[in-house]
Short mmCIF file of C-alpha atoms in Angstrom, two decimals:
data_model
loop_
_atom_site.label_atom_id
_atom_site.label_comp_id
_atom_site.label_asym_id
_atom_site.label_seq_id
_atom_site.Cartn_x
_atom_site.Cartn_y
_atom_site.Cartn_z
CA UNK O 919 12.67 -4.53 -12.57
CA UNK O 920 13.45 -6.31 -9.56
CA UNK O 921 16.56 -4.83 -8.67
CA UNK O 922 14.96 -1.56 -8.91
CA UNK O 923 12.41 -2.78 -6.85
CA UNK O 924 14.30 -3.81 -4.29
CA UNK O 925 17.06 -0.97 -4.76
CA UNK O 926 13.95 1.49 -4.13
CA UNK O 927 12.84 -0.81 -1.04
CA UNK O 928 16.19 -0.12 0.41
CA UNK O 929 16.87 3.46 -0.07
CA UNK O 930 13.47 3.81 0.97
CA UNK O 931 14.29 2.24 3.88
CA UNK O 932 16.64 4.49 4.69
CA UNK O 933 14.58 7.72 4.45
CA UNK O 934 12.77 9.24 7.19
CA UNK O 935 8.72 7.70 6.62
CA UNK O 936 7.33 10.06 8.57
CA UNK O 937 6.07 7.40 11.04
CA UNK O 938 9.25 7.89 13.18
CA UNK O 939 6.56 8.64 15.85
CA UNK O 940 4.84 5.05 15.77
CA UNK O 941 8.74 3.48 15.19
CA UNK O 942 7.68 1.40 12.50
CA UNK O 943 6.30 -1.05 15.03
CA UNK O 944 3.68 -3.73 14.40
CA UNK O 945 1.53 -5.09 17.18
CA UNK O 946 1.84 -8.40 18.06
CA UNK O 947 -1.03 -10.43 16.59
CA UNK O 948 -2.89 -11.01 19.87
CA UNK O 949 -3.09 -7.51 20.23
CA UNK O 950 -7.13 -6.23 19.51
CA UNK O 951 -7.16 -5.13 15.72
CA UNK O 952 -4.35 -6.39 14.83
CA UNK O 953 -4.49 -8.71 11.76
CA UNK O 954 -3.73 -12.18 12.03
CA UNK O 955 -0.79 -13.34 10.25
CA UNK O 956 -0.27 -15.46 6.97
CA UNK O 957 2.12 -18.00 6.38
CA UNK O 958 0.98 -16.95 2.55
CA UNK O 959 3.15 -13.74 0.89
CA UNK O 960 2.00 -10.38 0.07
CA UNK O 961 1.57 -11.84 -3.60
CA UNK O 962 -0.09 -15.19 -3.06
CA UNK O 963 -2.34 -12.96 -0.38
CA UNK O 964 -3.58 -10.54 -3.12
CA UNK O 965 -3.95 -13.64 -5.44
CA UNK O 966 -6.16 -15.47 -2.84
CA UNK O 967 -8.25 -12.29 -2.18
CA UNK O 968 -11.07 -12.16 -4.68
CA UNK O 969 -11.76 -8.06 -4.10
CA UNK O 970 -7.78 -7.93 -4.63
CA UNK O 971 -8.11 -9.67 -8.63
CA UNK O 972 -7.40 -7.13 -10.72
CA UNK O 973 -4.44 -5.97 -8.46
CA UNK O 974 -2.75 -9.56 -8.33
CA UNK O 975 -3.12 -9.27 -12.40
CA UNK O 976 -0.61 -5.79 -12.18
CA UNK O 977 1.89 -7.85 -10.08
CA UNK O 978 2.22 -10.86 -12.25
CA UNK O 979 1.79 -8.65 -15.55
CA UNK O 980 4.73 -6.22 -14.40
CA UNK O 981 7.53 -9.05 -13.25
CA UNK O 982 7.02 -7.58 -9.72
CA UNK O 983 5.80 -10.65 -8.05
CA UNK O 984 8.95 -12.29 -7.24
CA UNK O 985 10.12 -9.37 -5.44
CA UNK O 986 6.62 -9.40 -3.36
CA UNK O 987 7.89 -12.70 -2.57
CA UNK O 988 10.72 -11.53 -0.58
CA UNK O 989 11.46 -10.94 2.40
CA UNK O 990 9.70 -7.53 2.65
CA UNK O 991 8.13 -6.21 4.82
CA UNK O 992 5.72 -4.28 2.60
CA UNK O 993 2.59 -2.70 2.96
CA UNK O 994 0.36 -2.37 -0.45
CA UNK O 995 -2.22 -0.02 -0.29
CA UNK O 996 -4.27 -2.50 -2.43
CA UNK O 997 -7.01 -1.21 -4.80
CA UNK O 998 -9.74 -3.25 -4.99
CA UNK O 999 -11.23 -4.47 -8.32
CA UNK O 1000 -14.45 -1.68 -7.52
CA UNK O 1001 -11.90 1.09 -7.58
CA UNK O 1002 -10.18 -0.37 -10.78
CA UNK O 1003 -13.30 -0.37 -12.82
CA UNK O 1004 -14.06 3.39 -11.39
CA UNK O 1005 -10.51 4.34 -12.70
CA UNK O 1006 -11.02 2.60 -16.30
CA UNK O 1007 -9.44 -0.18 -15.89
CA UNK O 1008 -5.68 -2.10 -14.22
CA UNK O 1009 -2.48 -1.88 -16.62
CA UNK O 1010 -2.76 -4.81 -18.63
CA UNK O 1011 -0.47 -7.49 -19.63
CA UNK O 1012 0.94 -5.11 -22.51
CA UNK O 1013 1.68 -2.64 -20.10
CA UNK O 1014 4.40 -4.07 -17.54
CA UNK O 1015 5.85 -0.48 -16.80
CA UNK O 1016 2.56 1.12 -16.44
CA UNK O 1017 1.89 -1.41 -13.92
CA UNK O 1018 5.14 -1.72 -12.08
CA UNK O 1019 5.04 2.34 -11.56
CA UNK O 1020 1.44 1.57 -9.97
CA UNK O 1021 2.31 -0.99 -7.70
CA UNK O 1022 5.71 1.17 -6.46
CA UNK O 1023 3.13 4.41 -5.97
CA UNK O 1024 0.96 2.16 -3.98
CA UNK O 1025 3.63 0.21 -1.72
CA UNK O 1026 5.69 1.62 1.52
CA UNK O 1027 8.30 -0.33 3.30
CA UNK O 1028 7.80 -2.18 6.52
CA UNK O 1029 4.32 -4.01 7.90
CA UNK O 1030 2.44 -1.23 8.64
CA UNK O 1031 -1.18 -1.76 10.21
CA UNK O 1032 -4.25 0.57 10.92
CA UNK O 1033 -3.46 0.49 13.94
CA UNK O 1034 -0.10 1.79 13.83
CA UNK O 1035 -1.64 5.03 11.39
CA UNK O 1036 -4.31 5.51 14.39
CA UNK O 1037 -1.59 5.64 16.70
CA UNK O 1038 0.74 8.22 14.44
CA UNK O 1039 -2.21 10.20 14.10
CA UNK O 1040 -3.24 10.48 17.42
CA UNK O 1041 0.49 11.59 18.30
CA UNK O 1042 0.41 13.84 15.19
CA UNK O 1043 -0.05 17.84 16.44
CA UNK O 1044 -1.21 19.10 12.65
CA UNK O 1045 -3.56 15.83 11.86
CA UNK O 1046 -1.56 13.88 9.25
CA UNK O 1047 1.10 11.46 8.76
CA UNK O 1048 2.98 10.75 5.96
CA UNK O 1049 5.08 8.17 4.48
CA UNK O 1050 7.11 7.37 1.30
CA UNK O 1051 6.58 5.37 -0.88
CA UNK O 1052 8.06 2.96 -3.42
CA UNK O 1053 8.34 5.33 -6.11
CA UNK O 1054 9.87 8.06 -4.06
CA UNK O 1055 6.16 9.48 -3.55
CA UNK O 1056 4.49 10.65 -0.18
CA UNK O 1057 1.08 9.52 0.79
CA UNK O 1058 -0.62 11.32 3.51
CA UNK O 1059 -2.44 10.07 6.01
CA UNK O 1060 -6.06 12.03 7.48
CA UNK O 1061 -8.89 10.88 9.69
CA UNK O 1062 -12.50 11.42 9.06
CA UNK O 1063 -14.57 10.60 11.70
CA UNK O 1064 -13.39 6.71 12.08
CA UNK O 1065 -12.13 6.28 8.60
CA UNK O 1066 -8.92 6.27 7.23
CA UNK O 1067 -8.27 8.29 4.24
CA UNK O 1068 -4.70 8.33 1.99
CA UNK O 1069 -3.82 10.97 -0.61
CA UNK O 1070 -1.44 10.61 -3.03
CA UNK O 1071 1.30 13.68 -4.30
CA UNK O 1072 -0.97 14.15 -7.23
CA UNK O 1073 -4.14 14.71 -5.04
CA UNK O 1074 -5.78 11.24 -5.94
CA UNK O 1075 -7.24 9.96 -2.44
CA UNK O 1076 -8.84 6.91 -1.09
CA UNK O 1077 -10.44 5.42 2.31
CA UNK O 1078 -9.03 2.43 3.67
CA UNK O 1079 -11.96 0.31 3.52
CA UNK O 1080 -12.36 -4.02 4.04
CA UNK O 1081 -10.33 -5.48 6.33
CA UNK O 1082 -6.49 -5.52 6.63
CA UNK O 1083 -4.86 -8.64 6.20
CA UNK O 1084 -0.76 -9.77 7.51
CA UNK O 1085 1.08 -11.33 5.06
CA UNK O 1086 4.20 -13.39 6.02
CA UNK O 1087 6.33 -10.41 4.53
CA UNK O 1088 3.87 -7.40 4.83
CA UNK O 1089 0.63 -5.86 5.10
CA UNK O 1090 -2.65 -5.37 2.69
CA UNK O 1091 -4.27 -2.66 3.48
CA UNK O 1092 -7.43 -2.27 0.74
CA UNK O 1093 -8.76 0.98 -0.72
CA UNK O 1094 -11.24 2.23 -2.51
CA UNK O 1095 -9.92 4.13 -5.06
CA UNK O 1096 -6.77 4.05 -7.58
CA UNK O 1097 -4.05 6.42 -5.93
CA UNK O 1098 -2.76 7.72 -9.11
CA UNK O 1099 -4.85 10.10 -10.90
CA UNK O 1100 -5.55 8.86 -15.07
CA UNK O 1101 -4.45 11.11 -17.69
CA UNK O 1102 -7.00 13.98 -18.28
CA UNK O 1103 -8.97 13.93 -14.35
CA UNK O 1104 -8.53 17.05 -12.89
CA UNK O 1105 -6.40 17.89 -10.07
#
């Protein structure tokens, strides 16, 4: 699971995110808005956050925390335990696939903050941004008013809510909502 992990990371690397326009950039952390940086990992950063709970639980249950280990940079779009117990529930320990296709659906390469999204979409002529994920998918990327919002390829959508945090290998950027529809909701 690793390897594909990692395999994914790479070719995903390698694909146009649609943030060509902000360069992938971060801001250096003196910069305003920008988050301060961790010595902790993406991983032991969702562990530590208590909003983040049932999120760590899906990394360790799917064998995908070693690879959030790594030497990244990622960016989680992070769910926060409110937006798990909308959805019904995290994949549990019994369901390490379930929960590894989650996490890959939720996760772009590189450190990407809000204020590199702001940026793209301020530069963007039709409103949106996009970027690929993990599992090959495209979340796009909308204002309204001063939030963020992110919609997934299956039309499941979410604000960027809380407050960012820099790993030592990525970003966590929390959400409000599950960005994979559940069997049976309605597109």
């Amino acid at each position: 699971m690793r390897k594909i992990l990692i395999g994914a990371a790479a070719a995903a690397l390698t694909l146009n995110l649609g943030l060509a326009a902000c360069g992938q950039k971060t801001e250096a952390p003196e910069a305003a808005g920008a988050p301060q940086p961790s010595t902790s990992t993406v991983a032991a950063s969702l562990k530590d956050n208590g909003d983040l709970g049932m999120l760590a639980g899906v990394v360790e249950a799917s064998g995908l925390r070693a690879a959030l280990e790594g030497v990244g940079p990622y960016t989680i779009f992070a769910p926060t335990d409110a937006a798990f117990t909308a959805a019904g529930g995290a994949p549990g320990e019994d369901q390490p696939a379930q929960g590894a296709k989650l996490l890959q659906a939720h996760i772009v390469p590189g450190a990407v903050t809000r204020t590199d999204i702001n940026a793209a979409l301020d530069r963007a002529t039709n409103g949106r941004v996009e970027m690929r994920t993990m599992d090959d998918g495209v979340l796009t990327f909308t204002r309204e008013g001063q939030t963020l919002r992110v919609t997934a390829p299956d039309g499941a959508a979410a604000r960027l809510t809380g407050t960012e945090s820099a790993a030592s290998n990525g970003v966590i950027q929390p959400v409000d909502a599950v960005l994979v529809k559940a069997a049976g909701q309605g597109q």
